[in-house]
Short mmCIF file of C-alpha atoms in Angstrom, two decimals:
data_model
loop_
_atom_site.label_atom_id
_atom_site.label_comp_id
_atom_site.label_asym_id
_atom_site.label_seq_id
_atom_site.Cartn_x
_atom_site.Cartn_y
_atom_site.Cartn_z
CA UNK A 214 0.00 0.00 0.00
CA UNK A 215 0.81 3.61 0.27
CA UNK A 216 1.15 3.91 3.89
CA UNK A 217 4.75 4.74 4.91
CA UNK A 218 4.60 2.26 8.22
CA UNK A 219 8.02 3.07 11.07
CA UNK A 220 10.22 0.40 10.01
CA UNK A 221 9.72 1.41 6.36
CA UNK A 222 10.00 5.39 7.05
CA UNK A 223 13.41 4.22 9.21
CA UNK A 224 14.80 2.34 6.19
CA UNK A 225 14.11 5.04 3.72
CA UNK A 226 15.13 7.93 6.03
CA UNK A 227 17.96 6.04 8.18
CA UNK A 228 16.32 7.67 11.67
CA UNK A 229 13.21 6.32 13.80
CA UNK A 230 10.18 8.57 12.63
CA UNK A 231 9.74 9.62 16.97
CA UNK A 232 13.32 11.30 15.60
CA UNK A 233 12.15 13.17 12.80
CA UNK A 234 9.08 14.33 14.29
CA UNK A 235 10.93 15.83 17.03
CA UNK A 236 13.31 17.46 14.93
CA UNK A 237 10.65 18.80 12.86
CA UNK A 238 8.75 20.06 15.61
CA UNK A 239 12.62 21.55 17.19
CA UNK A 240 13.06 23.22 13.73
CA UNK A 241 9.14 24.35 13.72
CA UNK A 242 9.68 25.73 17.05
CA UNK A 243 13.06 27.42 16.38
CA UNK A 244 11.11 28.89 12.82
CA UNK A 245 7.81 30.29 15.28
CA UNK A 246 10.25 31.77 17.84
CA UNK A 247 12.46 33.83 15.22
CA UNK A 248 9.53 34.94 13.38
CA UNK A 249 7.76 36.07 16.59
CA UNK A 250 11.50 37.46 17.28
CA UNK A 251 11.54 39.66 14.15
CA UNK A 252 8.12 40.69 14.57
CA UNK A 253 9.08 42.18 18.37
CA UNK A 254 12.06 44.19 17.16
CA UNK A 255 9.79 45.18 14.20
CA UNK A 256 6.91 46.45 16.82
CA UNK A 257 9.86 47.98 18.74
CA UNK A 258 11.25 49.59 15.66
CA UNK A 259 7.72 51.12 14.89
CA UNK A 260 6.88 51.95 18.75
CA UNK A 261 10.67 53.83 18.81
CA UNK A 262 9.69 55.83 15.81
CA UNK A 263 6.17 56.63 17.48
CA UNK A 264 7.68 57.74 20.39
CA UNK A 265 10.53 59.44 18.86
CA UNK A 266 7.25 61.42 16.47
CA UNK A 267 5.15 62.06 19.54
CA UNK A 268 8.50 63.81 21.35
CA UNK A 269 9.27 65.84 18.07
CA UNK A 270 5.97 66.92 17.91
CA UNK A 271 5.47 68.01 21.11
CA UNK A 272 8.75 70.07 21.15
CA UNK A 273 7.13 71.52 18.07
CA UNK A 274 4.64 72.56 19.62
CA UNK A 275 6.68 73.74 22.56
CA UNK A 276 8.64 76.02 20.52
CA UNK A 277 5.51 77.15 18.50
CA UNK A 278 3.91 78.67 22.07
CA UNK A 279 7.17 79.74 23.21
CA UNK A 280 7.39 81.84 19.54
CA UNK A 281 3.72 82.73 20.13
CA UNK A 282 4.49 83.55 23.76
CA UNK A 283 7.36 85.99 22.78
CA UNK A 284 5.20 87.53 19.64
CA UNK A 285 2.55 87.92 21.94
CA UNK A 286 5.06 89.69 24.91
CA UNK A 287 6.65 91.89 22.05
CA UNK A 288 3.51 92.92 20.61
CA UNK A 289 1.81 93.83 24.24
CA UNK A 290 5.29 95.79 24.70
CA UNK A 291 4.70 97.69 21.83
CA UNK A 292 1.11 97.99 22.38
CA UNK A 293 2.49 99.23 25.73
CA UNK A 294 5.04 101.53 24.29
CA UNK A 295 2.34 103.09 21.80
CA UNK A 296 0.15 104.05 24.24
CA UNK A 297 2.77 105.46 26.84
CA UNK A 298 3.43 107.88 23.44
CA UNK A 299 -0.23 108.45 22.48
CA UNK A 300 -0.64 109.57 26.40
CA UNK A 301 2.67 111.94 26.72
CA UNK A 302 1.96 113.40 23.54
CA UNK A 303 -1.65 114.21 24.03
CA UNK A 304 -1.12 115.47 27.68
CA UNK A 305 1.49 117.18 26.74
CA UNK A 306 -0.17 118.73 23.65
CA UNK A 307 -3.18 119.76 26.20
CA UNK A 308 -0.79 121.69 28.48
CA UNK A 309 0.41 123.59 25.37
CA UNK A 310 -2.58 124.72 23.73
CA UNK A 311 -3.88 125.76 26.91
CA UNK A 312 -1.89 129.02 27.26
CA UNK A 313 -0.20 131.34 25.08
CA UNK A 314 2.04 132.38 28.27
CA UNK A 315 5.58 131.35 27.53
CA UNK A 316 6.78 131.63 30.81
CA UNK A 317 3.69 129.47 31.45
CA UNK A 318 4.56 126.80 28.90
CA UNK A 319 8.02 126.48 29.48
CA UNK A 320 7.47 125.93 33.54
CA UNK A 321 4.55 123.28 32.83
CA UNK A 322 5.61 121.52 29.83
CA UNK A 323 8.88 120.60 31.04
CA UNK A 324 7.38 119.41 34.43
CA UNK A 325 4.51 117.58 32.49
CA UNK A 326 7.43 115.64 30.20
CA UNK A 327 9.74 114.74 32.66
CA UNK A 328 6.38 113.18 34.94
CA UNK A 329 5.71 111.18 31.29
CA UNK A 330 9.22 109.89 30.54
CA UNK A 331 9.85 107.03 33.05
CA UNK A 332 14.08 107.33 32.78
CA UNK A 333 13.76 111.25 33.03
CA UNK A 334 14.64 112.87 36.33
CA UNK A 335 15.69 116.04 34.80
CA UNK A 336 14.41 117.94 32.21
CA UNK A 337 16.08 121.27 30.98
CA UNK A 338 14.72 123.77 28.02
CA UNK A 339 17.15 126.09 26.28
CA UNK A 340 16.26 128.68 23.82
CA UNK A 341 18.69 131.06 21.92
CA UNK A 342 18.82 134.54 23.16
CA UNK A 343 19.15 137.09 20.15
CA UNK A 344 20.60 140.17 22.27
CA UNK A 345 23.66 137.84 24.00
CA UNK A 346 23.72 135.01 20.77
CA UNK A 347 23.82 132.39 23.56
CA UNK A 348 21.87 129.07 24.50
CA UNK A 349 20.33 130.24 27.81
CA UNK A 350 18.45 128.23 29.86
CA UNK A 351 15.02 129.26 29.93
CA UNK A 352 13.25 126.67 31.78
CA UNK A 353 13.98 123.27 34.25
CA UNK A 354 12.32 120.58 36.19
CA UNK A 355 13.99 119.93 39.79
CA UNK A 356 17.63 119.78 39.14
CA UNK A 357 18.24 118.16 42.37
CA UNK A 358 17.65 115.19 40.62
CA UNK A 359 20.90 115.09 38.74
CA UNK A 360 24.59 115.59 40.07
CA UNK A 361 26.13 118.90 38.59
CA UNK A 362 28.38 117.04 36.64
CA UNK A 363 25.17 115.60 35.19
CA UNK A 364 23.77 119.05 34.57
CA UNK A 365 27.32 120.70 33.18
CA UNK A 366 26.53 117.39 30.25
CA UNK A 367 23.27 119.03 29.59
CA UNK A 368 24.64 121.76 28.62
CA UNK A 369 26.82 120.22 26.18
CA UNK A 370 24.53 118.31 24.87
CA UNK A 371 22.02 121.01 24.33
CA UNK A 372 24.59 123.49 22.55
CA UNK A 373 25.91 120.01 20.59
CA UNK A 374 21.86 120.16 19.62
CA UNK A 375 21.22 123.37 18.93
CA UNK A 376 24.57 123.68 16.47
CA UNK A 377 23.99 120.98 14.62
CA UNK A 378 20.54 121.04 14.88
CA UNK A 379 20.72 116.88 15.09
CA UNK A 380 19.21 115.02 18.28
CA UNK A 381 22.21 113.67 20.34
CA UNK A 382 21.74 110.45 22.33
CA UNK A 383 23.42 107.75 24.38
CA UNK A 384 26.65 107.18 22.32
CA UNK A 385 27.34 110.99 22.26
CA UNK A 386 27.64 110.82 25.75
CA UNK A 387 30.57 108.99 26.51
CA UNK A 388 32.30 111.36 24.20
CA UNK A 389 31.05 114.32 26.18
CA UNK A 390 31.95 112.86 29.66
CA UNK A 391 35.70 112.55 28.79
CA UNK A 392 36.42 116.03 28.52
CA UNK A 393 33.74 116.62 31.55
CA UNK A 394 34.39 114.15 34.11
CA UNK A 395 38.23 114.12 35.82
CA UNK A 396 38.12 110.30 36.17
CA UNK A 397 36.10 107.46 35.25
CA UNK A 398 34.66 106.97 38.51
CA UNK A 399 33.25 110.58 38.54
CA UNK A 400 31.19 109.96 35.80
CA UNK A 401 27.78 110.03 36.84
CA UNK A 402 25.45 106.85 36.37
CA UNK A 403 22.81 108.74 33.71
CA UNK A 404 22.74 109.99 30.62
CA UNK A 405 21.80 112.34 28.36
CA UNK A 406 18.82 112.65 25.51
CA UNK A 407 18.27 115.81 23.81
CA UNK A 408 16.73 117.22 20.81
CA UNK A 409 16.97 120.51 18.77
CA UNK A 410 13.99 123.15 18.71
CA UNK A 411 13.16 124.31 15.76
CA UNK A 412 10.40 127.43 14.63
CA UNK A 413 10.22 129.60 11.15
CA UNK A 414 12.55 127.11 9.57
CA UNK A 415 15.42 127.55 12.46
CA UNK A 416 16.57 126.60 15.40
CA UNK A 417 15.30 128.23 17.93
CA UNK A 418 16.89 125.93 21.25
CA UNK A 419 16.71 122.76 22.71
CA UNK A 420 15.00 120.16 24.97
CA UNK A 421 17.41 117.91 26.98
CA UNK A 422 16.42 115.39 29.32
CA UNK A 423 18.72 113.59 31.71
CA UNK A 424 17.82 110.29 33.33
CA UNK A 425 18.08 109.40 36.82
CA UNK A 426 20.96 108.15 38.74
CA UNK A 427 20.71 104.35 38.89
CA UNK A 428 17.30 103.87 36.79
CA UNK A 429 17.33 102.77 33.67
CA UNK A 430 18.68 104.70 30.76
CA UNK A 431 17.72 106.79 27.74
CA UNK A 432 17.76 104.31 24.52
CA UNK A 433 17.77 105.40 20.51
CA UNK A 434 14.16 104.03 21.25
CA UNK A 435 13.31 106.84 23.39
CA UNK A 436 14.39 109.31 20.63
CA UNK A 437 10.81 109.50 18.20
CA UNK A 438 9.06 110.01 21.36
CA UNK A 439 11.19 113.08 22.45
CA UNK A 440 11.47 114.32 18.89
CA UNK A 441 7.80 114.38 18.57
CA UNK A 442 7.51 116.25 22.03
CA UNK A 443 10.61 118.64 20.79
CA UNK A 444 7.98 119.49 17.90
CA UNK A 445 4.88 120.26 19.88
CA UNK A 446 7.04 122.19 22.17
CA UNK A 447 8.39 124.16 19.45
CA UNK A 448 5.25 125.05 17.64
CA UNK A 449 3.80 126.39 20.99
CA UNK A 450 7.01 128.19 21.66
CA UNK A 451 6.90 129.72 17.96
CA UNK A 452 2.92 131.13 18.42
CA UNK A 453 3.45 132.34 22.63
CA UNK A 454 6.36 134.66 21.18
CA UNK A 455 4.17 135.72 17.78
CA UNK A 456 1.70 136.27 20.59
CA UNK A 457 4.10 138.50 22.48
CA UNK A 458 5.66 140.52 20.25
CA UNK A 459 1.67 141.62 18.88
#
């Protein structure tokens, strides 16, 4: 018949058939554990990559609100900034078109603008004098608020100003304070901002502000601000002395 029977299969294979089977069933075994063996590194592989996605992703999107975080903080600073300027220049312009006095406007303006400037402690207004042909100092805040060495810088600034009829900022200061200041450790811990006044096409004096000891200092950032108060202040100076001389 065709039934293989033990002592034929062990004639025509050479081992016991109990032999083969459990080879077979070894080499079965062995087969099942190294597929199931390349099917857990596979499933590790895959889980790795997941995990390695998932942390990419959420760094991602830790950066992204980090970005969005800053953006947001920059554009509240700015938002900050803008109205800080909005409110200096419209107090400031409602202090000016209240009076035609020049004494008057000179005395409250520069009090008003040194109150709106958060690095100001000192706030000085010099206008050219025609009869001497000098930069006089027409008006001031408190100038207990700055050392004189601090005040002896406004000056310079102001006539550096007026003569060149350029704003002068931070970097011109250190300039300014070599010639002023004996030594280094005399130098005073402020600086300087200060911008030209101009009416009828000339210059007509200058607005200096000097910050306080130990606060924080004047920046180039601070300079549109001024600039645009230097303007308002110099249109109401213009129409108080067409006022006067009617």
């Amino acid at each position: 018949g065709s039934v293989i029977n033990a002592p034929m299969f062990l004639s025509l294979v050479g081992i016991p058939v109990q032999v083969f089977r459990a080879i077979t069933g070894v080499a079965m075994s062995y087969f099942v554990i190294a597929l199931l063996r390349g099917f857990q590194r596979e499933m590790e592989r895959k889980l790795e990559e997941a995990n390695q996605a998932r942390l990419t992703a959420q760094e991602e999107s830790l950066q992204a609100q980090r970005r969005i975080h800053e953006e947001t903080e920059a554009l509240n600073q700015d938002l900050r900034q803008a109205t800080r300027e909005l409110s200096a220049l419209f107090e400031t312009s409602r202090i000016l078109s209240s009076t035609l006095d020049l004494d008057t406007i000179l005395r409250e303006s520069i009090f008003k603008i040194v109150s709106l400037l958060e690095p100001a402690g000192l706030g000085m207004i010099y206008l050219y004098d025609a009869q001497s042909r000098q930069l006089v100092l027409a008006s001031h805040s408190d100038s207990k608020a700055a050392s004189p060495l601090a005040m002896n810088l406004a000056d310079v600034m102001a006539k550096q100003a007026f003569e060149t009829a350029q704003p002068v900022c931070c970097p011109d200061v250190m300039d300014a304070l070599n010639g002023l200041a004996e030594t280094p450790e005399n130098r005073p811990n402020t600086n300087v901002l200060g911008v030209p006044l101009t009416a009828q096409g000339k210059v007509a004096g200058a607005l200096v502000l000097v910050s306080r000891e130990g606060s924080p200092v004047f920046s180039p950032d601070d300079m549109p601000l001024v600039q645009a108060l230097g303007g308002q202040l110099s249109i109401a100076i213009e129409n108080a002395q067409l006022y006067e001389s009617l």
